[in-house]
mmCIF file of C-alpha atoms and ligand atoms in Angstrom:
data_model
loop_
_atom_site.group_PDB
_atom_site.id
_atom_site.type_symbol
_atom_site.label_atom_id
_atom_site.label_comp_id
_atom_site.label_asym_id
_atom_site.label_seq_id
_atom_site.Cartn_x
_atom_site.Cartn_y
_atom_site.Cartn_z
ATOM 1 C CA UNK Q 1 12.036 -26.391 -13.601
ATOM 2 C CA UNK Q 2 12.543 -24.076 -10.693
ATOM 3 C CA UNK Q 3 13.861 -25.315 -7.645
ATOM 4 C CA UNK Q 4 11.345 -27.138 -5.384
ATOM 5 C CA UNK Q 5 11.287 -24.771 -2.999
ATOM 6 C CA UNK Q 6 9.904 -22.289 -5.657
ATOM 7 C CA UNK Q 7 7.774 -24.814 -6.550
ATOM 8 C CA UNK Q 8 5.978 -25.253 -3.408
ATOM 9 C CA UNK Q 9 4.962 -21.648 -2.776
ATOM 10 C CA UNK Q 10 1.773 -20.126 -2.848
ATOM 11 C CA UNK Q 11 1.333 -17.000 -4.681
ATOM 12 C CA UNK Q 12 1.541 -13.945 -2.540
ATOM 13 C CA UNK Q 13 -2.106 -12.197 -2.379
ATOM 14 C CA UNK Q 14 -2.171 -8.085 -1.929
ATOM 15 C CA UNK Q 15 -5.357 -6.891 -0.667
ATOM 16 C CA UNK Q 16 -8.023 -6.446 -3.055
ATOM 17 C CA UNK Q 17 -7.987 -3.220 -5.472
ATOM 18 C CA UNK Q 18 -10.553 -0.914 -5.736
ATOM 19 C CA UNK Q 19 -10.574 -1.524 -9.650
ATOM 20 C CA UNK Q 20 -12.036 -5.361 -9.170
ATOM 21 C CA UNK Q 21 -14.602 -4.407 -6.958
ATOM 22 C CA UNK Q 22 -15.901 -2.108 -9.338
ATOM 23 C CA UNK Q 23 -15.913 -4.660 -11.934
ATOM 24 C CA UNK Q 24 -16.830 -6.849 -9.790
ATOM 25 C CA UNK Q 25 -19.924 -4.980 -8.280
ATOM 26 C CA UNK Q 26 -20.893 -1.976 -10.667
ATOM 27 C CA UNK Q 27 -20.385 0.155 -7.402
ATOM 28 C CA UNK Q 28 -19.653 3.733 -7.531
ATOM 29 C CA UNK Q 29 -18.536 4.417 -3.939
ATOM 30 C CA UNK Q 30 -15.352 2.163 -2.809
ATOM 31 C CA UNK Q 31 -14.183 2.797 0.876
ATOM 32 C CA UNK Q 32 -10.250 0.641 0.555
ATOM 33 C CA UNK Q 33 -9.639 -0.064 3.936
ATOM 34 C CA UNK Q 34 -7.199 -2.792 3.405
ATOM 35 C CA UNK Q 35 -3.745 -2.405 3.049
ATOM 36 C CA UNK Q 36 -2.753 0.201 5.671
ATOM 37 C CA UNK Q 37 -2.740 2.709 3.570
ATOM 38 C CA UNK Q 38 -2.581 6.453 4.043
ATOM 39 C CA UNK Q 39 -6.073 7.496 4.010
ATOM 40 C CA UNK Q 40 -4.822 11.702 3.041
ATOM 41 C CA UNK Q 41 -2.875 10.432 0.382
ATOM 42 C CA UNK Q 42 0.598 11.458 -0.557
ATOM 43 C CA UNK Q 43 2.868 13.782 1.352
ATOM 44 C CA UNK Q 44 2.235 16.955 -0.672
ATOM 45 C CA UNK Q 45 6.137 17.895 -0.614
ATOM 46 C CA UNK Q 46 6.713 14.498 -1.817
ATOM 47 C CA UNK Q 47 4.677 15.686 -5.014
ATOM 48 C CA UNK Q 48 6.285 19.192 -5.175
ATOM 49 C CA UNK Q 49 9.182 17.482 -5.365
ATOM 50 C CA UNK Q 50 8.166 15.061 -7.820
ATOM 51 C CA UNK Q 51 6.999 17.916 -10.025
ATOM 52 C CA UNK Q 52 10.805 18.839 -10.135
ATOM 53 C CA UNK Q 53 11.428 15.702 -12.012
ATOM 54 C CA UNK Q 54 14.316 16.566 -14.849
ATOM 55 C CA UNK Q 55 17.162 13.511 -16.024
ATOM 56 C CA UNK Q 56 15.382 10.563 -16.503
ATOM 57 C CA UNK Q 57 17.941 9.588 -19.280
ATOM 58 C CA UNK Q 58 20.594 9.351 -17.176
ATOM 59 C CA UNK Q 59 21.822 6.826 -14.740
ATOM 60 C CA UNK Q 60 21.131 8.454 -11.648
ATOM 61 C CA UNK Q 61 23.580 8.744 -8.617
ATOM 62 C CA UNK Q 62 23.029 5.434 -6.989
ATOM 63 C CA UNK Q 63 24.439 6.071 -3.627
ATOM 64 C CA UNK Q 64 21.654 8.524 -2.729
ATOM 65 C CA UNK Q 65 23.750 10.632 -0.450
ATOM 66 C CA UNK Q 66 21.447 13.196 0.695
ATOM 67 C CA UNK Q 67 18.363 11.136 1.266
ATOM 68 C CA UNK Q 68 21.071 8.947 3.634
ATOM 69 C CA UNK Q 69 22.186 11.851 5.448
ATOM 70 C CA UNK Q 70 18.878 12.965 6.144
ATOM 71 C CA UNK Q 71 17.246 9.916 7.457
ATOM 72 C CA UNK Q 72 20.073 8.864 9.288
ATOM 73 C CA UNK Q 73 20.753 12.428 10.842
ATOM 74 C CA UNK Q 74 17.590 12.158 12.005
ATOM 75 C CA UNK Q 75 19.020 9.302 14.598
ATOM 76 C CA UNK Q 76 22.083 10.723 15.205
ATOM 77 C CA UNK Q 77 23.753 7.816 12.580
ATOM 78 C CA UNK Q 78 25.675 8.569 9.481
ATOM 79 C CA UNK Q 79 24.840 8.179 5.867
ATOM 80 C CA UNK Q 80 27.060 4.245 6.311
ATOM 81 C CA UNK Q 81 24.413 2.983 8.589
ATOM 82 C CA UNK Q 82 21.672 3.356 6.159
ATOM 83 C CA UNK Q 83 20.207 0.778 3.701
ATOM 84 C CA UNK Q 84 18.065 2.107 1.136
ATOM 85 C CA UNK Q 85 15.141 -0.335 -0.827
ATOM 86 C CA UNK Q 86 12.863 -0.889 -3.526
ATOM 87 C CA UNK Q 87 10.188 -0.334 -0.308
ATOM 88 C CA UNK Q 88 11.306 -2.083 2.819
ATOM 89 C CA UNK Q 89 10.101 -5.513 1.368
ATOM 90 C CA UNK Q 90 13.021 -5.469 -0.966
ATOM 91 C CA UNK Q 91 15.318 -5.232 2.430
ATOM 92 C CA UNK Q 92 13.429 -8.165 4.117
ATOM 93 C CA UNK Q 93 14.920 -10.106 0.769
ATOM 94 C CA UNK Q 94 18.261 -9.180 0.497
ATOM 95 C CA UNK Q 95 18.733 -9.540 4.602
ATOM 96 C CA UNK Q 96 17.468 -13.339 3.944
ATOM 97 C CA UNK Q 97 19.612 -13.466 1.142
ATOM 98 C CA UNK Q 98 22.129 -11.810 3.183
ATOM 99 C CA UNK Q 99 21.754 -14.556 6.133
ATOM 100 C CA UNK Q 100 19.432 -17.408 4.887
ATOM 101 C CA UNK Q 101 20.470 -20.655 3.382
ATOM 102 C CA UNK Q 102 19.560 -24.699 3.545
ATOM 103 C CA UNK Q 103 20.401 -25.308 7.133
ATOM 104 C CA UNK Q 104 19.642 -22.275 8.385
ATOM 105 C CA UNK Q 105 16.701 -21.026 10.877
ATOM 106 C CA UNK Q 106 14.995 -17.919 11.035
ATOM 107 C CA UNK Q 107 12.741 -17.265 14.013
ATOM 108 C CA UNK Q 108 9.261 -15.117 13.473
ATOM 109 C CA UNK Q 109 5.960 -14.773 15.373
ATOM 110 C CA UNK Q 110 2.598 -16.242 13.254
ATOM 111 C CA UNK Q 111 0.045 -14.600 12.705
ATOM 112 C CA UNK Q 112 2.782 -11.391 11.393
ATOM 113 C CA UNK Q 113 3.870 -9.766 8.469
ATOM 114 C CA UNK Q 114 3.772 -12.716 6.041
ATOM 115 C CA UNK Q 115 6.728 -11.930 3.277
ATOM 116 C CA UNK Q 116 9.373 -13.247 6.377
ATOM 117 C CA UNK Q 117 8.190 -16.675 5.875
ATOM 118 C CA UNK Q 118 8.123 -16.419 2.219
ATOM 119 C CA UNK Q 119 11.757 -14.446 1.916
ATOM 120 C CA UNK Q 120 12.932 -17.432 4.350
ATOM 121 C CA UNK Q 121 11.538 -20.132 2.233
ATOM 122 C CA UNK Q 122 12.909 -19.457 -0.694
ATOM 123 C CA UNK Q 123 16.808 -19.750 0.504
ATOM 124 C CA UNK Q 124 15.712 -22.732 1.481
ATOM 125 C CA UNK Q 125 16.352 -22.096 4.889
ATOM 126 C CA UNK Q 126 13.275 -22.772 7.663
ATOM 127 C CA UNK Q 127 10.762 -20.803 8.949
ATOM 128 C CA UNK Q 128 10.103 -21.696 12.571
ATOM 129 C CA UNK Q 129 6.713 -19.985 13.636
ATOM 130 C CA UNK Q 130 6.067 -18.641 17.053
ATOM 131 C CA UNK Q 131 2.115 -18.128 18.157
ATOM 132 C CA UNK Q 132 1.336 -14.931 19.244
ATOM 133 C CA UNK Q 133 -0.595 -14.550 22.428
ATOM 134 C CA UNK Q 134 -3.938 -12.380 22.762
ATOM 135 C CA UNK Q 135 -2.050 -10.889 19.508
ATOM 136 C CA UNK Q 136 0.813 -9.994 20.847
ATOM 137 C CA UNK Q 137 4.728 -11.288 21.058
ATOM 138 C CA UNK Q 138 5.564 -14.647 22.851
ATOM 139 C CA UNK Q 139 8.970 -13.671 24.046
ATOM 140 C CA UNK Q 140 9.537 -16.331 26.090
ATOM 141 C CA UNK Q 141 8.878 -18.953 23.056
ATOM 142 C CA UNK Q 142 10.737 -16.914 20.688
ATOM 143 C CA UNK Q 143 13.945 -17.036 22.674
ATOM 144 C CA UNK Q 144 13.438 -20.942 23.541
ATOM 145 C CA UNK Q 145 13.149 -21.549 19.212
ATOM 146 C CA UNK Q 146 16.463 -20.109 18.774
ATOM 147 C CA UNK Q 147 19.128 -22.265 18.203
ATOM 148 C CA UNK Q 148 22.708 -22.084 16.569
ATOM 149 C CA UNK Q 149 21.026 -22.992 13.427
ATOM 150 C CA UNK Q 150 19.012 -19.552 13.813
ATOM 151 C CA UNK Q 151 20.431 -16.680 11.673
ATOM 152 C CA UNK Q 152 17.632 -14.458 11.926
ATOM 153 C CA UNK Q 153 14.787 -13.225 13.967
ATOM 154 C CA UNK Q 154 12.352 -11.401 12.772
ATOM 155 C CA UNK Q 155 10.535 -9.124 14.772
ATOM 156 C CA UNK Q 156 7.443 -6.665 13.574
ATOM 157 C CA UNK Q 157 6.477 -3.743 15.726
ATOM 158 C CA UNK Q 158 3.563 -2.623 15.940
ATOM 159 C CA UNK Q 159 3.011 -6.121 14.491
ATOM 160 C CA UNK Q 160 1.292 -6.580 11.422
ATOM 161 C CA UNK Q 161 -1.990 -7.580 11.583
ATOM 162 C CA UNK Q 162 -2.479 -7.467 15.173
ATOM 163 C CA UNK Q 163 -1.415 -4.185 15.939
ATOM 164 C CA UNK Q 164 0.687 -4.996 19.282
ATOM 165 C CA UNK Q 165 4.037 -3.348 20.266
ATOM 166 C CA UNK Q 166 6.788 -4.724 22.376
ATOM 167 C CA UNK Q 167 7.681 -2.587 25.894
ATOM 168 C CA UNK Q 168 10.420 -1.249 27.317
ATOM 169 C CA UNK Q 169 11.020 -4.604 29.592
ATOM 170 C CA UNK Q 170 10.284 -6.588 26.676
ATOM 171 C CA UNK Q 171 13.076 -5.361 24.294
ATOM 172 C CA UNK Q 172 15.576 -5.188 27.260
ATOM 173 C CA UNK Q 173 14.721 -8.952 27.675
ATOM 174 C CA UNK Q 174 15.371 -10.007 24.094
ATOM 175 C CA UNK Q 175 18.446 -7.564 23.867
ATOM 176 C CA UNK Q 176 20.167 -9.137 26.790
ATOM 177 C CA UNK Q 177 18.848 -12.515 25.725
ATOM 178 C CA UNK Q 178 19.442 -13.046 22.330
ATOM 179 C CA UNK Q 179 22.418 -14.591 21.318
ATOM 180 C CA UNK Q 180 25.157 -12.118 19.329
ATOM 181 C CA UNK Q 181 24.888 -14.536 16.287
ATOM 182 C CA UNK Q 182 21.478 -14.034 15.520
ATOM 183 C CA UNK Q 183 20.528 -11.019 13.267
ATOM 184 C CA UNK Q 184 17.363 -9.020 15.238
ATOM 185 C CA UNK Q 185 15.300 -7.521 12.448
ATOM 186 C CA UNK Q 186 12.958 -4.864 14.033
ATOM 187 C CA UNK Q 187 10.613 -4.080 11.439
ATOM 188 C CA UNK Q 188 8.880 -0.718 12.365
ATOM 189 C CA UNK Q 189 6.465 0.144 9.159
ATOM 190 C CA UNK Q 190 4.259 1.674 11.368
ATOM 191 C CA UNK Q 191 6.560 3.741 13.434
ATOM 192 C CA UNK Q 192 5.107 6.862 13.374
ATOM 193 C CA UNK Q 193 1.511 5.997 14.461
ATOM 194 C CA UNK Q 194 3.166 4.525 17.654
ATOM 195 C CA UNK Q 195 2.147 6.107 21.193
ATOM 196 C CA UNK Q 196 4.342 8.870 21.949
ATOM 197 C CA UNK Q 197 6.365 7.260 24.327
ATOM 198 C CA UNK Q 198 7.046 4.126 22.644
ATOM 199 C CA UNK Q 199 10.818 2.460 23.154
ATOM 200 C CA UNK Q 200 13.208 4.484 20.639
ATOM 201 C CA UNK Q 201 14.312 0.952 18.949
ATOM 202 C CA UNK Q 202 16.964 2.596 16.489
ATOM 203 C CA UNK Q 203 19.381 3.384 19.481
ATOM 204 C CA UNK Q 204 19.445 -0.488 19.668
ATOM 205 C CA UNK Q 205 21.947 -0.565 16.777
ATOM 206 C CA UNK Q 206 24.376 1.311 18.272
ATOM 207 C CA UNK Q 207 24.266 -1.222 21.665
ATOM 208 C CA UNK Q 208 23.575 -4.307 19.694
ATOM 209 C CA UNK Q 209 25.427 -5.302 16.311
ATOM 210 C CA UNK Q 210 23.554 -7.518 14.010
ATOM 211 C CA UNK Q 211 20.455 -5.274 14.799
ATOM 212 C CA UNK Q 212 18.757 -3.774 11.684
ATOM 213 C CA UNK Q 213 15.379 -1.740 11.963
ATOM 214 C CA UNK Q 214 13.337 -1.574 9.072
ATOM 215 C CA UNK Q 215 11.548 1.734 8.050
ATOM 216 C CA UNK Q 216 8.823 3.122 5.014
ATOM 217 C CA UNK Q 217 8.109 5.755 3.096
ATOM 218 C CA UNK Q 218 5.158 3.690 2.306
ATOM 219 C CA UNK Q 219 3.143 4.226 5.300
ATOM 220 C CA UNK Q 220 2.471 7.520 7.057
ATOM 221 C CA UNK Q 221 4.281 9.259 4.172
ATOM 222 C CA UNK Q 222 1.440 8.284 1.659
ATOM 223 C CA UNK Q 223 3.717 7.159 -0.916
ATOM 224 C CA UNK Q 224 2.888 2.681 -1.244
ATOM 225 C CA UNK Q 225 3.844 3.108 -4.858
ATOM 226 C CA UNK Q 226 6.471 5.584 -4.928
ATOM 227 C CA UNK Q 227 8.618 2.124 -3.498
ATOM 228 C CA UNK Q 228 10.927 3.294 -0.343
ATOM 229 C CA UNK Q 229 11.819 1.970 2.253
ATOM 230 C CA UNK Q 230 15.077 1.933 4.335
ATOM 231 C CA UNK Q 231 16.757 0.332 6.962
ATOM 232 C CA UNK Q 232 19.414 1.117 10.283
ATOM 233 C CA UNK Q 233 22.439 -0.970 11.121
ATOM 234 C CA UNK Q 234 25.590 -0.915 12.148
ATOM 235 C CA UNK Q 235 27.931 -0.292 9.335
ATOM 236 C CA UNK Q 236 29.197 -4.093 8.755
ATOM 237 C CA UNK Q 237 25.731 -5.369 8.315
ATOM 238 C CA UNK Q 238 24.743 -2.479 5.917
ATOM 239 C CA UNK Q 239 27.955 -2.983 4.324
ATOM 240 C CA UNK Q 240 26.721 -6.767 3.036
ATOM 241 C CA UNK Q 241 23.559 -5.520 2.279
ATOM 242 C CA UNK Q 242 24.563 -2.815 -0.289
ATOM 243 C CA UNK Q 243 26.580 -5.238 -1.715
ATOM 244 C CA UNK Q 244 23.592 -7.861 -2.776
ATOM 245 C CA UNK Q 245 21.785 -4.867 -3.607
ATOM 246 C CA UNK Q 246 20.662 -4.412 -7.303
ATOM 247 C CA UNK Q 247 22.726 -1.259 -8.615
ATOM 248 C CA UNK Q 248 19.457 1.625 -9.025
ATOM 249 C CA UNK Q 249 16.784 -0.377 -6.834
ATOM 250 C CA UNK Q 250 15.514 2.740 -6.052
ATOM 251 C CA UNK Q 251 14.569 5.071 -8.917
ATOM 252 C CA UNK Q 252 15.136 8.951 -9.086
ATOM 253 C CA UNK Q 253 11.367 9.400 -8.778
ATOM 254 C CA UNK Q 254 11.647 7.435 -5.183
ATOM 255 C CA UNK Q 255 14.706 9.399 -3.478
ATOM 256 C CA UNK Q 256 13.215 12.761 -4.652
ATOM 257 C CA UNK Q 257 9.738 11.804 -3.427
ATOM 258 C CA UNK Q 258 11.544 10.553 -0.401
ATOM 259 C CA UNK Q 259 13.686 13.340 0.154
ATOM 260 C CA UNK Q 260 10.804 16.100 -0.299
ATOM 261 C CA UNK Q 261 8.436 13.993 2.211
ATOM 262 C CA UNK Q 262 11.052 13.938 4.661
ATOM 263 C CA UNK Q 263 10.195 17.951 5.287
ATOM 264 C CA UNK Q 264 6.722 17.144 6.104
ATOM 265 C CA UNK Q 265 6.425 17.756 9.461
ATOM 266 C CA UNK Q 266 2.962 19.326 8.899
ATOM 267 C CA UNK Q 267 1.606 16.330 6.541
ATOM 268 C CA UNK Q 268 2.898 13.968 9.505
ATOM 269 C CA UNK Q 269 1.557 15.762 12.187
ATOM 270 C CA UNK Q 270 -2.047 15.329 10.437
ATOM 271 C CA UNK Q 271 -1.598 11.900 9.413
ATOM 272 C CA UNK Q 272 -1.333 10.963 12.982
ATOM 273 C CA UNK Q 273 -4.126 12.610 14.472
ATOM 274 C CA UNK Q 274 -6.639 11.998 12.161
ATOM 275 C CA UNK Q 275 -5.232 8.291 12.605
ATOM 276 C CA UNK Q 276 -5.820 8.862 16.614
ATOM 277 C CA UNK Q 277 -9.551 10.226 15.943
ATOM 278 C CA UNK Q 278 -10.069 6.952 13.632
ATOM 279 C CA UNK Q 279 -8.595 5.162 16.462
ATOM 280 C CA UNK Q 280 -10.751 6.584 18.862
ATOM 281 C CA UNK Q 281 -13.989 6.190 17.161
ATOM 282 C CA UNK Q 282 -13.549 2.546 15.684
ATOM 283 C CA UNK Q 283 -12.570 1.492 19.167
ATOM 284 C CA UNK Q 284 -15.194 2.832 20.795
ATOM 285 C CA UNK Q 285 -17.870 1.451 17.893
ATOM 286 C CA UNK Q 286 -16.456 -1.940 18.106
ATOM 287 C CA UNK Q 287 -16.965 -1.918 22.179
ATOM 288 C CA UNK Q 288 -20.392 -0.580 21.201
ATOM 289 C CA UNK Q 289 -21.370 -3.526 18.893
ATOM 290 C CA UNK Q 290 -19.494 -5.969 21.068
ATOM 291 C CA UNK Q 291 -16.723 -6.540 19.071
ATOM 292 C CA UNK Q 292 -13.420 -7.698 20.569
ATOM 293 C CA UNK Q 293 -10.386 -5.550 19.162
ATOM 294 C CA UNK Q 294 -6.667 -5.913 20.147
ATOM 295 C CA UNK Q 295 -5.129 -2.674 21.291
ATOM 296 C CA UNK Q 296 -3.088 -1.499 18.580
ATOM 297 C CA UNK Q 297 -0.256 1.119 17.892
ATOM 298 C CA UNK Q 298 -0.619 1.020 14.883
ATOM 299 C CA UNK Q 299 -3.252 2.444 11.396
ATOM 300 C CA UNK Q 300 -5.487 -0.367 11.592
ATOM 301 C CA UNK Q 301 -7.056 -2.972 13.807
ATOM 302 C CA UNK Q 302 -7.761 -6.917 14.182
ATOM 303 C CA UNK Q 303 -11.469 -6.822 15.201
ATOM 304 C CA UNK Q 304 -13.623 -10.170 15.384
ATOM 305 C CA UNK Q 305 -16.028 -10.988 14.131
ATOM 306 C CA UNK Q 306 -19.238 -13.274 14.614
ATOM 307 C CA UNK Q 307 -18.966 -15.420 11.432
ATOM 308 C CA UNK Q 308 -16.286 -17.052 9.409
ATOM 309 C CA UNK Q 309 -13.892 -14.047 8.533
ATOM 310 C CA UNK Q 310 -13.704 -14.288 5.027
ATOM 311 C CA UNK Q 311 -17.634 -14.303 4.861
ATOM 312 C CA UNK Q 312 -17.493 -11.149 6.591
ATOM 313 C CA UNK Q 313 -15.185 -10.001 4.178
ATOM 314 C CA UNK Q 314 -16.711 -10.797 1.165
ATOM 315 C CA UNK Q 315 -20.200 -9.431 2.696
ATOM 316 C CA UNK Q 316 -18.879 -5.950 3.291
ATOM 317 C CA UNK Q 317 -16.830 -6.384 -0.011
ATOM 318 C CA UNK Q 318 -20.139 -6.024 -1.783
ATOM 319 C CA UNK Q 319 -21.312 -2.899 0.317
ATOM 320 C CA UNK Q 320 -17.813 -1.611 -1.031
ATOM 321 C CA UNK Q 321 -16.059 -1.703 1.591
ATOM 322 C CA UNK Q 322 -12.479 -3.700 1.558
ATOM 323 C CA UNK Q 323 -10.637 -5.005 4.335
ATOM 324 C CA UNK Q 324 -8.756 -7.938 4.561
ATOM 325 C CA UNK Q 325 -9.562 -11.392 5.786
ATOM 326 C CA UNK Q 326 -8.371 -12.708 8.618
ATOM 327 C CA UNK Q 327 -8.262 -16.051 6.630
ATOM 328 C CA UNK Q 328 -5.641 -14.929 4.460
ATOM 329 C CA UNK Q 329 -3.662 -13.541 7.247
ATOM 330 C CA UNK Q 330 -3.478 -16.940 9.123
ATOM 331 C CA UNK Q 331 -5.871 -15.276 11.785
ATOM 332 C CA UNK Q 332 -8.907 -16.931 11.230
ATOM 333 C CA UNK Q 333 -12.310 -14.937 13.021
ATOM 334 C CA UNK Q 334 -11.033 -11.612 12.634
ATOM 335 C CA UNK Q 335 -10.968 -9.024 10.298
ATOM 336 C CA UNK Q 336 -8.108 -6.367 9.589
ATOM 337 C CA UNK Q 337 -9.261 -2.801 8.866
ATOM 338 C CA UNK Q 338 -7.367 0.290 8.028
ATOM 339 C CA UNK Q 339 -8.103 3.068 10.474
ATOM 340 C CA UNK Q 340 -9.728 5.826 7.693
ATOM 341 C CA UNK Q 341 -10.609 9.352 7.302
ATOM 342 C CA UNK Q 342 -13.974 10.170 9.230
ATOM 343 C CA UNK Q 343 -16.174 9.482 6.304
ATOM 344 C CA UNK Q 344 -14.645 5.764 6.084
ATOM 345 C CA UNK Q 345 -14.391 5.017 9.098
ATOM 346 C CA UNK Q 346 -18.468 5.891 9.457
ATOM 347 C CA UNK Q 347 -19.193 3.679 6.045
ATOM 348 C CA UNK Q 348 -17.429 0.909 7.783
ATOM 349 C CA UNK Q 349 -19.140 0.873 10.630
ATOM 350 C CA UNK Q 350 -22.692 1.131 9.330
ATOM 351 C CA UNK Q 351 -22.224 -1.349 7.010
ATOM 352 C CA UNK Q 352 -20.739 -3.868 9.836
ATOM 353 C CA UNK Q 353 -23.433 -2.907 12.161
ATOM 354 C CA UNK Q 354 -26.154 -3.693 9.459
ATOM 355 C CA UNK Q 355 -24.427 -7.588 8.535
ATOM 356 C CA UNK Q 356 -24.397 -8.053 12.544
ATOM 357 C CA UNK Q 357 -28.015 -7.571 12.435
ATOM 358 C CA UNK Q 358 -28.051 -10.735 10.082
ATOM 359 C CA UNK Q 359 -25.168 -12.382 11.300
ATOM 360 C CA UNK Q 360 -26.531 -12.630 14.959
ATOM 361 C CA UNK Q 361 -30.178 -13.267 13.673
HETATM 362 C C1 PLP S 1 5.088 -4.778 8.682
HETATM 363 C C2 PLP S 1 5.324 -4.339 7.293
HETATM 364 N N1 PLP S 1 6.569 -4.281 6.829
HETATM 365 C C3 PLP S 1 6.832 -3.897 5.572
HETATM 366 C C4 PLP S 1 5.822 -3.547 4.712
HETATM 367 C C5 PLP S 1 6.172 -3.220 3.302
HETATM 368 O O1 PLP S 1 6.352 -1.916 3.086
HETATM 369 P P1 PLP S 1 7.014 -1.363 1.756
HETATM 370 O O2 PLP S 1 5.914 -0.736 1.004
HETATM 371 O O3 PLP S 1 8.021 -0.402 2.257
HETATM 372 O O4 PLP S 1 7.653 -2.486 1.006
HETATM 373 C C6 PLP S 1 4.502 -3.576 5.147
HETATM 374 C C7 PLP S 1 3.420 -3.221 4.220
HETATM 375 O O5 PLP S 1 2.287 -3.525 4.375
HETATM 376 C C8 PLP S 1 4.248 -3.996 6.475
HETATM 377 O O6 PLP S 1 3.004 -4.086 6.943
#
């Protein structure tokens, strides 16, 4: 049998796929609004790249040299502060396999990205759940659950589902606060759709050791299934870490996807500002239809809603429109949408504003 930890989880969920609502439904039109997708697609000079593909029969070079050098030059680090991963979920794993055993604590906000809890239960170790507030951070409680059982803290920003980022006053607070022999993980999917002058969290490394920040080419760079993701840290911490690694967790496919995407200023540049004119229009519709919203800095929002959340879900689900539940995202009356293309964004909202009809009777 596997050990009773394994025993006790639930399955992980994704978001729904746009193949089972077809079946599902017999609908032609699917707007996928649910897993924070890209809503362009990929980066195209991550497929130019890709269209370069030659040696697949050979072992590649697993220390990835170039695609190192680039992301970390971009930060003014070298090639030995940068973790590379199967997507930046693999690096959630091997940091709690890393740092996480019976015994051990790791410290995380609920409702946020849920594969901390999960990657903390299975060591064994104990997950010890901080509420957000109005959706955002409770630094205060965070820094009274640590203890000198706590190995990790993880922190997500923008946070995932709520959409809320951390300020300058904030960070300084938990950087001078936090004790030196707890691991911060800053987990910053959704970097690039941040406001322009949000804090510059990857010079923390270089103040703070035991500081790693967690990035993805899954995001803004359109590639979810390509599998990148990377993280920052000071060279001792990244040293463990590509130690646990799995030799070849990421493929020759990924790094040259990765690598070519990493030119895309232009792709980037579009990304976010047809993310800020989603932004700007869901916003405004939700105000319109009375629908509380947190502020977010991020591609999507937690909007409430007027019934149970996964009714809501599984109302617009067959108008063909996915989102995800609040209910499955331990925030219960809201629903989390993907900021869209204009087109999306528009099917959304008509199909919302036609259930609130019904809903509110
Ligand atoms: C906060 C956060 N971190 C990490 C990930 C995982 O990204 P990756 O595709 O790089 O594993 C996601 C994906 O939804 C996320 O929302």
């Amino acid at each position: 049998m596997p050990r009773s930890v394994v025993r006790a989880l639930a399955p992980y969920k994704a978001g729904t796929s746009i193949g089972e609502v077809r079946e599902r439904f017999g609908l032609e039109r699917i707007v996928k609004l649910a897993s924070n997708e890209n809503p362009l697609g990929s980066s195209p000079k991550a497929l130019a790249a890709l269209a370069h593909l030659e040696g697949l029969h050979l072992y590649l070079d697993d220390a990835h040299l170039e695609l190192k050098t680039a992301l970390a030059g971009r930060y003014g680090l070298s090639a030995e502060n940068v973790v590379l991963g199967h997507g930046s979920n693999e690096l959630v794993g091997l940091i709690a396999e890393m740092l996480l055993e019976p015994g051990r604590e790791a410290v995380m906000a609920t409702p946020s990205f849920q594969l901390y809890r999960l990657a903390t239960l299975v060591r064994g170790a104990a997950a010890v759940e901080v509420p957000l507030v109005e959706g955002k951070h409770d630094l205060e409680a965070m820094l009274a659950a640590v203890t000198e059982r706590t190995a990790l803290m993880f922190l997500c920003d923008p946070n995932n589902p709520t959409g809320s980022a951390l300020d300058r006053s904030q960070w300084e607070t938990l950087l001078t606060r936090l004790p030196s022999h707890v691991t911060l993980v800053i987990d910053r999917a959704y970097s690039e759709y941040m406001d322009a002058d949000a804090p510059d969290v990857t010079a923390f490394i270089q103040r703070r050791p035991k500081t790693l920040v967690l990035r993805t080419m899954s995001k803004i760079y359109g590639l979810a299934s390509l599998r990148v993701g990377y993280g920052f840290g000071d060279t001792e911490s990244i040293g463990w870490l590509d130690r646990i690694r799995l030799p070849f967790n990421v493929s020759l496919p990924a790094a040259l996807g990765a690598r070519g995407a990493l030119d895309d200023d232009a792709f980037v540049r579009r990304s976010i500002e047809v993310n800020e004119a989603g932004k700007a229009y869901l916003g405004a519709a939700f105000a319109r239809l009375g629908l509380r919203a947190y502020p977010t800095q991020a591609n999507f929002f937690a909007v409430e809603v007027p019934v149970e959340a996964t009714r809501a879900y599984e109302a617009l689900l067959e108008r063909g429109i996915i989102v995800r539940s609040g209910d499955a995202l331990h925030m219960p009356g809201r629903l989390r949408v993907t900021i869209g293309i204009p087109e999306e964004n528009r099917a959304f909202i008509a199909a919302l504003e036609e259930l609130l009809v019904q809903w509110r009777g």
